[in-house]
Coordinates of C-alpha atoms in Angstrom, one line a residue:
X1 CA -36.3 -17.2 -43.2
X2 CA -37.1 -16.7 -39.4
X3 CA -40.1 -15.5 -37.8
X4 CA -43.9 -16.5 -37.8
X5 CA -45.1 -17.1 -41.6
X6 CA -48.3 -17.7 -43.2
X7 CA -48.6 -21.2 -45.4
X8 CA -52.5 -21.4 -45.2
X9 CA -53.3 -22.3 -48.7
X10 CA -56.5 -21.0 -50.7
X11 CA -59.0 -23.1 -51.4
X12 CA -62.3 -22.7 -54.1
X13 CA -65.0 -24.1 -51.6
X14 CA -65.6 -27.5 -50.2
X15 CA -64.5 -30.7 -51.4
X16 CA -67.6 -32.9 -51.8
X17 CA -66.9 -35.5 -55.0
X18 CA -65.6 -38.5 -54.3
X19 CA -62.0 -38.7 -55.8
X20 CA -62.1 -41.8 -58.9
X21 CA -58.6 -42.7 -57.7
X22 CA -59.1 -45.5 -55.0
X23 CA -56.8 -45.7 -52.1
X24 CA -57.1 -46.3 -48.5
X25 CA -56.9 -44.5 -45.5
X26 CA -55.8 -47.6 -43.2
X27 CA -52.6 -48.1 -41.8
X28 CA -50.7 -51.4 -42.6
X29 CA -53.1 -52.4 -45.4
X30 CA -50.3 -52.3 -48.4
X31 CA -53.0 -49.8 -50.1
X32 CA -51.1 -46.6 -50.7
X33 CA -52.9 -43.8 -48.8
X34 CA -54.6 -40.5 -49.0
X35 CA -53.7 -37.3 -48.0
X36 CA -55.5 -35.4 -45.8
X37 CA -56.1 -31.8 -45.5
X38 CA -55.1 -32.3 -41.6
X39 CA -51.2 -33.7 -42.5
X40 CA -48.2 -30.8 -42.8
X41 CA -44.4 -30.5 -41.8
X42 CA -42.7 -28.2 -39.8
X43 CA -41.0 -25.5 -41.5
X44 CA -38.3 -24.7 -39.2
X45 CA -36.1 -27.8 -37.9
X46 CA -33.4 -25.7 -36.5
X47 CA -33.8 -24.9 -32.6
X48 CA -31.4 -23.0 -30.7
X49 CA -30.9 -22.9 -26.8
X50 CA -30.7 -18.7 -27.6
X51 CA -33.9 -18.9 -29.5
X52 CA -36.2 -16.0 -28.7
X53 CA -40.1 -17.1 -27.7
X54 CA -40.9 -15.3 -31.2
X55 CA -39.1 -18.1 -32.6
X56 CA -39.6 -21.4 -30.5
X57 CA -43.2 -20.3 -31.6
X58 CA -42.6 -20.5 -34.9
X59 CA -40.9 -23.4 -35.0
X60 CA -44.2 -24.7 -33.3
X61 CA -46.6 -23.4 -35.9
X62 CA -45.1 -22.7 -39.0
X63 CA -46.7 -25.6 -40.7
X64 CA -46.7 -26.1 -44.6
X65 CA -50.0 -28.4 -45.7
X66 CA -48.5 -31.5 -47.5
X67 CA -49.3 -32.3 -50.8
X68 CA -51.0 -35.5 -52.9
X69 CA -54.2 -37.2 -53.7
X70 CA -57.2 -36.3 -51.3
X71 CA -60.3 -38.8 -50.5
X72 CA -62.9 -36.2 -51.5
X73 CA -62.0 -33.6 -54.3
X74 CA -63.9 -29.9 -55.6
X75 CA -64.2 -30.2 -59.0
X76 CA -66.0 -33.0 -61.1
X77 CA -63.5 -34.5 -63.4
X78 CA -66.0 -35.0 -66.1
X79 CA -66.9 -30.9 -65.9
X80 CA -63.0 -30.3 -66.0
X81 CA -61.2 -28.6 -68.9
X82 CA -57.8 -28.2 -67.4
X83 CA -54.9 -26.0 -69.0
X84 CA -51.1 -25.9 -69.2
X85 CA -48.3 -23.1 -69.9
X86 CA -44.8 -23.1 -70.0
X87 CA -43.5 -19.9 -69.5
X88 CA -40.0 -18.2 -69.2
X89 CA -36.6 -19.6 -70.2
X90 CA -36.0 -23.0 -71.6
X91 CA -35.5 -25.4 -68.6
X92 CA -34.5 -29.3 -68.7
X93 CA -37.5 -31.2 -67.6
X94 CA -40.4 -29.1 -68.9
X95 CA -41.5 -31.6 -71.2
X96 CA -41.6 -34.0 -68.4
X97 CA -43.6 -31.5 -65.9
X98 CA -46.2 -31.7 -69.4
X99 CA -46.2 -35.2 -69.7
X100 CA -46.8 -35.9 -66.4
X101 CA -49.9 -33.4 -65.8
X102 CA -51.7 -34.5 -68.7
X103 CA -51.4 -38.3 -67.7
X104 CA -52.6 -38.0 -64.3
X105 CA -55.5 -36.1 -65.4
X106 CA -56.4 -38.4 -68.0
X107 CA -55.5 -41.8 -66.7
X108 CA -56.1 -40.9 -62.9
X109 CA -58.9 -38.4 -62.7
X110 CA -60.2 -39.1 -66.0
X111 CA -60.3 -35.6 -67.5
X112 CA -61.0 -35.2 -71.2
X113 CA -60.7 -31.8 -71.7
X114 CA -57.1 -30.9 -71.9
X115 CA -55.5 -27.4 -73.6
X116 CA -51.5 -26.8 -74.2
X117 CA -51.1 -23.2 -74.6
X118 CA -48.3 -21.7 -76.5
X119 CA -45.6 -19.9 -75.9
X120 CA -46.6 -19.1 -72.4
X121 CA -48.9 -16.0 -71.5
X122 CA -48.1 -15.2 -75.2
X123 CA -50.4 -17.8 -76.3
X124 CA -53.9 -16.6 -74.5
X125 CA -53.3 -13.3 -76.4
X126 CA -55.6 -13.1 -79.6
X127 CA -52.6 -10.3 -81.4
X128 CA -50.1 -13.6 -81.3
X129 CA -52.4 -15.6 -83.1
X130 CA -51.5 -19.1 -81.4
X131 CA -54.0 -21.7 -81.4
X132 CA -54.6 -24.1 -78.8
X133 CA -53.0 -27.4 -78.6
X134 CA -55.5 -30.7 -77.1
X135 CA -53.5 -32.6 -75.0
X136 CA -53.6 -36.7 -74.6
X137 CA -51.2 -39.3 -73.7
X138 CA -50.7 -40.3 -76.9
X139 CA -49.6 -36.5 -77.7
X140 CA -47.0 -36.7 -74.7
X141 CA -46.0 -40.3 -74.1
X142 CA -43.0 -39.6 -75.4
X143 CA -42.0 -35.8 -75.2
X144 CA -39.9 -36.4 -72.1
X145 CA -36.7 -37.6 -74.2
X146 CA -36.5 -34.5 -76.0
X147 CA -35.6 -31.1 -74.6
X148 CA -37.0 -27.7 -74.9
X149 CA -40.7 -27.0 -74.3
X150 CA -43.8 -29.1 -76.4
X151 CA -45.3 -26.0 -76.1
X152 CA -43.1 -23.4 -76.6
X153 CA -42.0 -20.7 -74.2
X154 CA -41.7 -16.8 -73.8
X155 CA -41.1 -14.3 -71.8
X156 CA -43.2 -11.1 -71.3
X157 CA -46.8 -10.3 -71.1
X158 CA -47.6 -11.4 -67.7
X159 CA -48.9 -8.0 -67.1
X160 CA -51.9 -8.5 -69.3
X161 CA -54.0 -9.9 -66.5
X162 CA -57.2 -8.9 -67.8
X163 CA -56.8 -9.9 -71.0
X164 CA -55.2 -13.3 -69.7
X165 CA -58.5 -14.2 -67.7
X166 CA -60.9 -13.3 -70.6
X167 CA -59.1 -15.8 -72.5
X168 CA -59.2 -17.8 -69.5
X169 CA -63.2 -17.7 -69.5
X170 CA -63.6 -17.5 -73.5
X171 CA -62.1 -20.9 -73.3
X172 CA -64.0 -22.2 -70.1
X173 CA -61.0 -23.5 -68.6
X174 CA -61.3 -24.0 -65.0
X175 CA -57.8 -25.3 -63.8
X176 CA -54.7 -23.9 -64.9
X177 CA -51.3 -25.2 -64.5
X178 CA -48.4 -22.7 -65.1
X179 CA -44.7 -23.8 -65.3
X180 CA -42.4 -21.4 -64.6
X181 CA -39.9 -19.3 -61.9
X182 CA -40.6 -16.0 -59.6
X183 CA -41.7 -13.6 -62.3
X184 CA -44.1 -16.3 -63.9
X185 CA -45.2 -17.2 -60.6
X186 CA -45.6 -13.3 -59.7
X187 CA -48.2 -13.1 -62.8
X188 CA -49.5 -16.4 -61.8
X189 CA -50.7 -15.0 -58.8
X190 CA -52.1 -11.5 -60.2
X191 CA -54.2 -14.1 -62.5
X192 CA -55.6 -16.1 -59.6
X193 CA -56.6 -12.9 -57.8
X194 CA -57.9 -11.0 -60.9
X195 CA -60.1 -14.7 -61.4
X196 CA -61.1 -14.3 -57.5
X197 CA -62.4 -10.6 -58.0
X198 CA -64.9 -12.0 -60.9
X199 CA -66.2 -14.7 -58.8
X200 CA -64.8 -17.7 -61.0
X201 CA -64.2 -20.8 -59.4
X202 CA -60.5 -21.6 -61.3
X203 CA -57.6 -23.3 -59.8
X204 CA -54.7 -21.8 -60.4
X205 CA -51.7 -24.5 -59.6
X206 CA -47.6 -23.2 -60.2
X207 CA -45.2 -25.7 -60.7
X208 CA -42.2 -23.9 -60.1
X209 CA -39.3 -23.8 -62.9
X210 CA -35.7 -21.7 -62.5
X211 CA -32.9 -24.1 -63.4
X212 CA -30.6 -21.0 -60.9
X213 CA -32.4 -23.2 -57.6
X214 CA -33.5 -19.0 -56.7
X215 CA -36.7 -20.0 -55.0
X216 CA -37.4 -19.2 -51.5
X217 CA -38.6 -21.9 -49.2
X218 CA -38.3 -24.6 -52.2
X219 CA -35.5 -27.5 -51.5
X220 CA -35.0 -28.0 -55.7
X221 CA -36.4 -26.9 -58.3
X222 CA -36.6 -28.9 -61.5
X223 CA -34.0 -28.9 -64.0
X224 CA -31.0 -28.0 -61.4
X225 CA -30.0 -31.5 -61.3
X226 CA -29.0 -31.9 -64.4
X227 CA -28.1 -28.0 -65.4
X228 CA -25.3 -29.2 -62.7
X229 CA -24.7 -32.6 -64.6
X230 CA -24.2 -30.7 -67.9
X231 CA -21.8 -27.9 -66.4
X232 CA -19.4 -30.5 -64.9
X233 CA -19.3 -32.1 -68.2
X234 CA -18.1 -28.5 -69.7
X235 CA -16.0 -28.3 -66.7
X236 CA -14.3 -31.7 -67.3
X237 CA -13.6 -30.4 -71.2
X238 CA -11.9 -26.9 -69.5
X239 CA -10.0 -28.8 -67.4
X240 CA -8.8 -31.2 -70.3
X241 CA -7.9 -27.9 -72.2
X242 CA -6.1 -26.0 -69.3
X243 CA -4.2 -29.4 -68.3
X244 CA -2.9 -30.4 -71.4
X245 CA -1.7 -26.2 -72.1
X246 CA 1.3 -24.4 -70.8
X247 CA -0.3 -22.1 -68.5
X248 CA -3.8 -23.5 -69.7
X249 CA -6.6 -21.4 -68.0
X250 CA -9.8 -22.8 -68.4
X251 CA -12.7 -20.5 -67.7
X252 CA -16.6 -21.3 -68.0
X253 CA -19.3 -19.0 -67.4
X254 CA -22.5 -20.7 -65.9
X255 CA -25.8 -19.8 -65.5
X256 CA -26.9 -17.5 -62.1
X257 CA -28.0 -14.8 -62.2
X258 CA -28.6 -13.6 -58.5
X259 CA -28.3 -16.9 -56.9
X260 CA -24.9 -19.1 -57.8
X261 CA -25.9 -22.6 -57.0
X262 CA -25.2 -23.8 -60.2
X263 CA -21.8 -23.1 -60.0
X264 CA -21.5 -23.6 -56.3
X265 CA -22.8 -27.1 -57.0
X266 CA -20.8 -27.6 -60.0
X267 CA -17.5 -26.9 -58.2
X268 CA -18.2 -29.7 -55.4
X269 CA -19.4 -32.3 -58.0
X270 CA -16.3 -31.9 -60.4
X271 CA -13.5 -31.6 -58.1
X272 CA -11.5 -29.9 -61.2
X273 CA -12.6 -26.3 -60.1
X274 CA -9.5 -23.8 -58.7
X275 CA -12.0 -20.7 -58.6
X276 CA -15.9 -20.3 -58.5
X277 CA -17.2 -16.9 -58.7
X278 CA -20.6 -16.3 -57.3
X279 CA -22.8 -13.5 -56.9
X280 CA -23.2 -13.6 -52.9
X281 CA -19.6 -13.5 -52.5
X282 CA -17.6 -10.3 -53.2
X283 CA -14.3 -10.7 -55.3
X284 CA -11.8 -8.1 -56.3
X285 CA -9.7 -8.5 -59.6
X286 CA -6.9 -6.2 -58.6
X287 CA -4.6 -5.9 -55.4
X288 CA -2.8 -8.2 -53.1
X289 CA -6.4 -10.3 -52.1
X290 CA -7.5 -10.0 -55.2
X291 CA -8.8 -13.0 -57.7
X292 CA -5.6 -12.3 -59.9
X293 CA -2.9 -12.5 -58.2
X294 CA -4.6 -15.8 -56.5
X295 CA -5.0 -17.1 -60.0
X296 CA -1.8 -16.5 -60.9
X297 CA -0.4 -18.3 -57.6
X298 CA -1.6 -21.0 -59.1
X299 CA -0.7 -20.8 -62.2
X300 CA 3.2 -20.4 -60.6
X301 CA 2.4 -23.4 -58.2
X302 CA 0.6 -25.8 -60.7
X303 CA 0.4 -24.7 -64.2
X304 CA -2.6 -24.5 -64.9
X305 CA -6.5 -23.7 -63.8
X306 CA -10.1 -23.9 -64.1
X307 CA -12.5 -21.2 -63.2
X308 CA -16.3 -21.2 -63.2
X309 CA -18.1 -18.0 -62.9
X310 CA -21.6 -17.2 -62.3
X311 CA -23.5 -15.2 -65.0
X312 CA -24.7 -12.6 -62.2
X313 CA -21.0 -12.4 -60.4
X314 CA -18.9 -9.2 -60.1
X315 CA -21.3 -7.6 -61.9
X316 CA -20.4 -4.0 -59.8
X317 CA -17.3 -4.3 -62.0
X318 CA -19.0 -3.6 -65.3
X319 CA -21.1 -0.8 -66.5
X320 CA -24.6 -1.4 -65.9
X321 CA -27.0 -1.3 -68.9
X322 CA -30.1 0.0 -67.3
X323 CA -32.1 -2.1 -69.3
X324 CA -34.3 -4.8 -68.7
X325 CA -35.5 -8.0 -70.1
X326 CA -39.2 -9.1 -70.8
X327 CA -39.5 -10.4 -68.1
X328 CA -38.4 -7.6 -66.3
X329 CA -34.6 -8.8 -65.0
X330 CA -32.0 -5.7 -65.5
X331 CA -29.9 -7.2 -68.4
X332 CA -26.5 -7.9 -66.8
X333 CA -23.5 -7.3 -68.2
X334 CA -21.4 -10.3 -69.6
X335 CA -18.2 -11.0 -66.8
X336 CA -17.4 -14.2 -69.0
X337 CA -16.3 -12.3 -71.3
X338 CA -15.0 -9.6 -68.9
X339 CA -12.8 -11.7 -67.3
X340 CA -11.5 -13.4 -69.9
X341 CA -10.1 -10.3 -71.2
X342 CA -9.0 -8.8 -67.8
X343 CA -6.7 -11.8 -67.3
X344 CA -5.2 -11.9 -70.5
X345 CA -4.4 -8.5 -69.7
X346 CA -3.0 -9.1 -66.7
X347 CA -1.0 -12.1 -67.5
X348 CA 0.6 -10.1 -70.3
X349 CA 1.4 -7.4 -67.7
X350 CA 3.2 -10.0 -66.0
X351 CA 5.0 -11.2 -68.8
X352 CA 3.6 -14.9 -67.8
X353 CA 2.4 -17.0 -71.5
X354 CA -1.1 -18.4 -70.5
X355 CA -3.5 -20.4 -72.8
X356 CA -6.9 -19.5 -71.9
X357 CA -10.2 -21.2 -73.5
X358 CA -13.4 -19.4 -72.3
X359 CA -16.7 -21.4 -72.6
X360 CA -20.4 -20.6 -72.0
X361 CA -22.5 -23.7 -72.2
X362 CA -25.7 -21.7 -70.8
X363 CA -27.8 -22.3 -73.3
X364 CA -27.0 -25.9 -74.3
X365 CA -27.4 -26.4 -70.8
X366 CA -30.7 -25.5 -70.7
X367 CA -31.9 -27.0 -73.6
X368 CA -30.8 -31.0 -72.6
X369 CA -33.1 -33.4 -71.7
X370 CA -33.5 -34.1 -68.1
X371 CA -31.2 -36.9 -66.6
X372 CA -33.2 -39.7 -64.5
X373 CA -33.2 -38.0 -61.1
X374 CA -35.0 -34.7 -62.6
X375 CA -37.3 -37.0 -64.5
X376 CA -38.6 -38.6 -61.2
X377 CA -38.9 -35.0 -59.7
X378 CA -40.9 -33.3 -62.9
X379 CA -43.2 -36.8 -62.7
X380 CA -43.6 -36.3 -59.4
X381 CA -44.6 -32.7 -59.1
X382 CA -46.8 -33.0 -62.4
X383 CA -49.1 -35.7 -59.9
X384 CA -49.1 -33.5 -57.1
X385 CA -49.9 -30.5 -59.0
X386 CA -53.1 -32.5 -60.4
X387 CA -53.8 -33.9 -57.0
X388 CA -53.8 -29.7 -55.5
X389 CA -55.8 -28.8 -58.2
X390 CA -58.4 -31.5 -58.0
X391 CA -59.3 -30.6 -54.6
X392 CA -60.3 -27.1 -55.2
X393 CA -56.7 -25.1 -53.8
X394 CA -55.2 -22.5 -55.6
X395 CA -52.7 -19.4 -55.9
X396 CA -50.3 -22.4 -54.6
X397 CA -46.7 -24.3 -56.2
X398 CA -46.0 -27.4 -55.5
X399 CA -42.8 -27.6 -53.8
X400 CA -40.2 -30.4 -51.8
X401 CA -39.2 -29.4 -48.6
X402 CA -37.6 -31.7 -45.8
X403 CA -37.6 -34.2 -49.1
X404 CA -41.1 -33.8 -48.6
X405 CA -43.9 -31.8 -51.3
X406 CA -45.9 -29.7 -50.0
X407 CA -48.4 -26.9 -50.9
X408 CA -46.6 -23.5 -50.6
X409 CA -48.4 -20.3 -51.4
X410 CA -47.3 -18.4 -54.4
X411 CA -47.2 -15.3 -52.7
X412 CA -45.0 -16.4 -50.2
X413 CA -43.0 -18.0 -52.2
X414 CA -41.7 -15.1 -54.9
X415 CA -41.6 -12.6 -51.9
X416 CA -37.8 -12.6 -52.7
X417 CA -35.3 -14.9 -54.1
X418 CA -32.9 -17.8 -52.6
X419 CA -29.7 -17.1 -52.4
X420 CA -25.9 -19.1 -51.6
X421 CA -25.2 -18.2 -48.0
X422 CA -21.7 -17.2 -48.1
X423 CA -21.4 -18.4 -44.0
X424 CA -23.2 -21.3 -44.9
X425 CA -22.2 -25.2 -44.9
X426 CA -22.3 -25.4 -48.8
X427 CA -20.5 -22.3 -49.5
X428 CA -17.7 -23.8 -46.9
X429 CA -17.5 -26.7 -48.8
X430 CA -17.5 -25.1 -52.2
X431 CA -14.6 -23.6 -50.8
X432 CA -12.9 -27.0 -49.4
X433 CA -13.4 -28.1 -53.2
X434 CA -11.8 -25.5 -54.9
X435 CA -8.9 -24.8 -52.4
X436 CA -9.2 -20.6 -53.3
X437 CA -8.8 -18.6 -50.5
X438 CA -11.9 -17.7 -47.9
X439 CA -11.6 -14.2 -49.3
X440 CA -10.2 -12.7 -52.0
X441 CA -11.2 -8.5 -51.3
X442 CA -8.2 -6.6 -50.9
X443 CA -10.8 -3.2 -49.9
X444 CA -12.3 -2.3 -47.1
X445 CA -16.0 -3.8 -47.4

């Protein structure tokens, strides 16, 4: 995004309490240091000789406050009762993002008051009847091996702001930590503001969760790493299916709903993909250009293929439902199955014998455990949520950019969703991968 942008970060009111966790703010000491309030990155780290002055000033002062422990902190930890929700769909690493908040409050801050809530915003509503969960180590120590949510999720009732932050104060909690992507983040924020308007002094901390990699201005977000390990392992079994067919097509529909990194991803790490279908990128089924008659090129040419589409692609070729989700997404029509039954159609048109095995892995995906690489990022972002909190800031995520995390603010951040670009470096090599053609529209666009 280009231009001059706003990452000031809210904050409750001064720090003044000397933080319990004892580091050093000397250089060459082997004491790891603190984090000041005076320490950021640079946004932008592109520069072009055509570069307007709008934008060489940006580059200057779009700065994003780095995250981590600070020397002097807002909130006494023995006055702390601090809260956690997971909310949305299931995502690989929650259980670590728990695990890790509740142990650097207790073992580095000290904090004693604790609360789980269940099943996301669900779970501050007296109708659902959910009670609170206190949170330890002891509780956790081990919920990180396991998928799925300690918790519980849901979806929905973000929109019950008022009633959210009465709970809020009917419990006296006065830091809040909520796990999950832009529409969780959206209420997140509504909740903060509705909490400013009453005078409260609560931090309100996102740690930001959509295993589709859709948020703006964050580098990763938790869980993508190993949605991508889990769909190359579905890949690998399509492939074995279509290789060891006459005319085996092997076709796996991933998660994505606007965004197809997961499959973009997938296709460079497996180097067994022939087609990946994303939402940025326009495909036709039909004509000369179109996806089928490149599919069945290869088919003539090597007997068999593998194709990975994204949940939200070619969705302008199905009948839209109108509906939404609870959390508010227009329910998309299923192209898995779509195209699985367009190119059967087609290939029996063409009086060619394929085999064709359709998969959907979505939700097994989702539910895994998180490999070692997401475990250090959940681990990581739990501490530096706790750190941001500590101090006082709020209506913030905690996010990596430039392999660096940072403090973002949450409005900024859900402003819209990240996307593929299609004239982009990935996308080109997505393409190198594959070998499918740099277009396959046979319409004028």
């Amino acid at each position: 995004m280009k231009g001059k942008l706003d990452f000031s970060i809210d904050t409750l009111g001064p720090c003044k309490v000397p933080s319990p966790i004892k580091l050093s703010n000397e250089v060459g000491d082997f004491i790891a240091n603190y984090v000041r309030d005076t320490e950021f990155i640079r946004y932008n780290i592109d520069v072009y000789d055509d570069d307007s002055e709008v934008e060489l000033e940006a580059y200057k002062t779009n700065l994003i406050e780095k995250a981590g422990p600070r020397e002097l902190i807002y909130f006494n930890p023995k006055h702390v009762h601090a809260a956690i929700c997971t909310c949305g769909g299931l995502c690989p690493g929650l259980n670590d993002v728990i695990r890790a908040v509740v142990r650097c409050l207790w073992n580095r801050y000290g904090v004693r008051r604790i609360s789980g809530i269940r099943y996301g915003y669900k779970g501050f509503l007296n109708e659902f009847g959910f009670d609170v969960v206190d949170l330890n180590p002891d509780k956790v120590d081990d919920i990180h091996k396991t998928g799925g949510s300690y918790l519980g999720t849901s979806r929905g009732c973000g929109d019950r702001v008022i009633d959210i932050v009465d709970a809020i104060e009917r419990l006296n909690i006065n830091m809040l930590f909520i796990v999950g992507g832009d529409g969780t983040q959206r209420g997140s924020l509504e909740i903060a503001e509705e909490i400013e308007r009453r005078g409260s002094k609560i931090a309100v901390v996102g740690i930001p969760k959509t295993v589709d990699n859709d948020l703006m201005f964050i580098q990763k977000s938790f869980g993508f790493d190993t949605a991508v390990v889990k769909a190359t392992e579905a890949v690998a079994a399509a492939h074995m299916e279509a290789h060891s067919q006459i005319n085996g097509i092997g076709l796996v529909k991933l998660m994505g709903r606007e965004s197809g990194f997961i499959a973009t991803s997938t296709a460079l790490a497996s180097h067994e993909v022939n087609f990946c279908l994303i939402p940025e990128v326009p495909f036709d089924l039909d004509g000369e250009n179109g996806f089928l008659a490149a599919l069945k090129q290869r088919i003539l040419d090597r007997n068999h293929a593998v194709v990975i589409v994204a949940e939200g692609a070619g969705q302008e070729l199905l009948k839209a439902t109108g509906e939404k989700d609870a959390s508010g997404n227009i329910k998309l029509g299923d192209i898995g199955t779509y195209l699985r039954d367009r190119i059967t159609e087609y290939f029996k048109q063409e009086k060619i014998h394929i085999n064709l095995k359709y998969m959907d892995p979505s939700y097994q995906i989702r539910s895994a455990p998180a490999v070692a690489v997401d475990s250090i990022y959940c681990e990581r972002l739990g501490n530096n949520a706790v750190h941001a909190a500590m101090a006082g800031k709020t209506k913030l995520l905690i996010g990596l950019v430039h392999d660096k995390f940072v403090h973002l603010p949450i409005e900024l951040v859900t402003m819209q969703r990240n996307h593929v670009n299609p004239e982009g470096s990935l996308w080109r090599d997505a393409i190198d991968a594959t070998g499918q053609p740099v277009s396959m529209v046979t319409r004028e666009k």
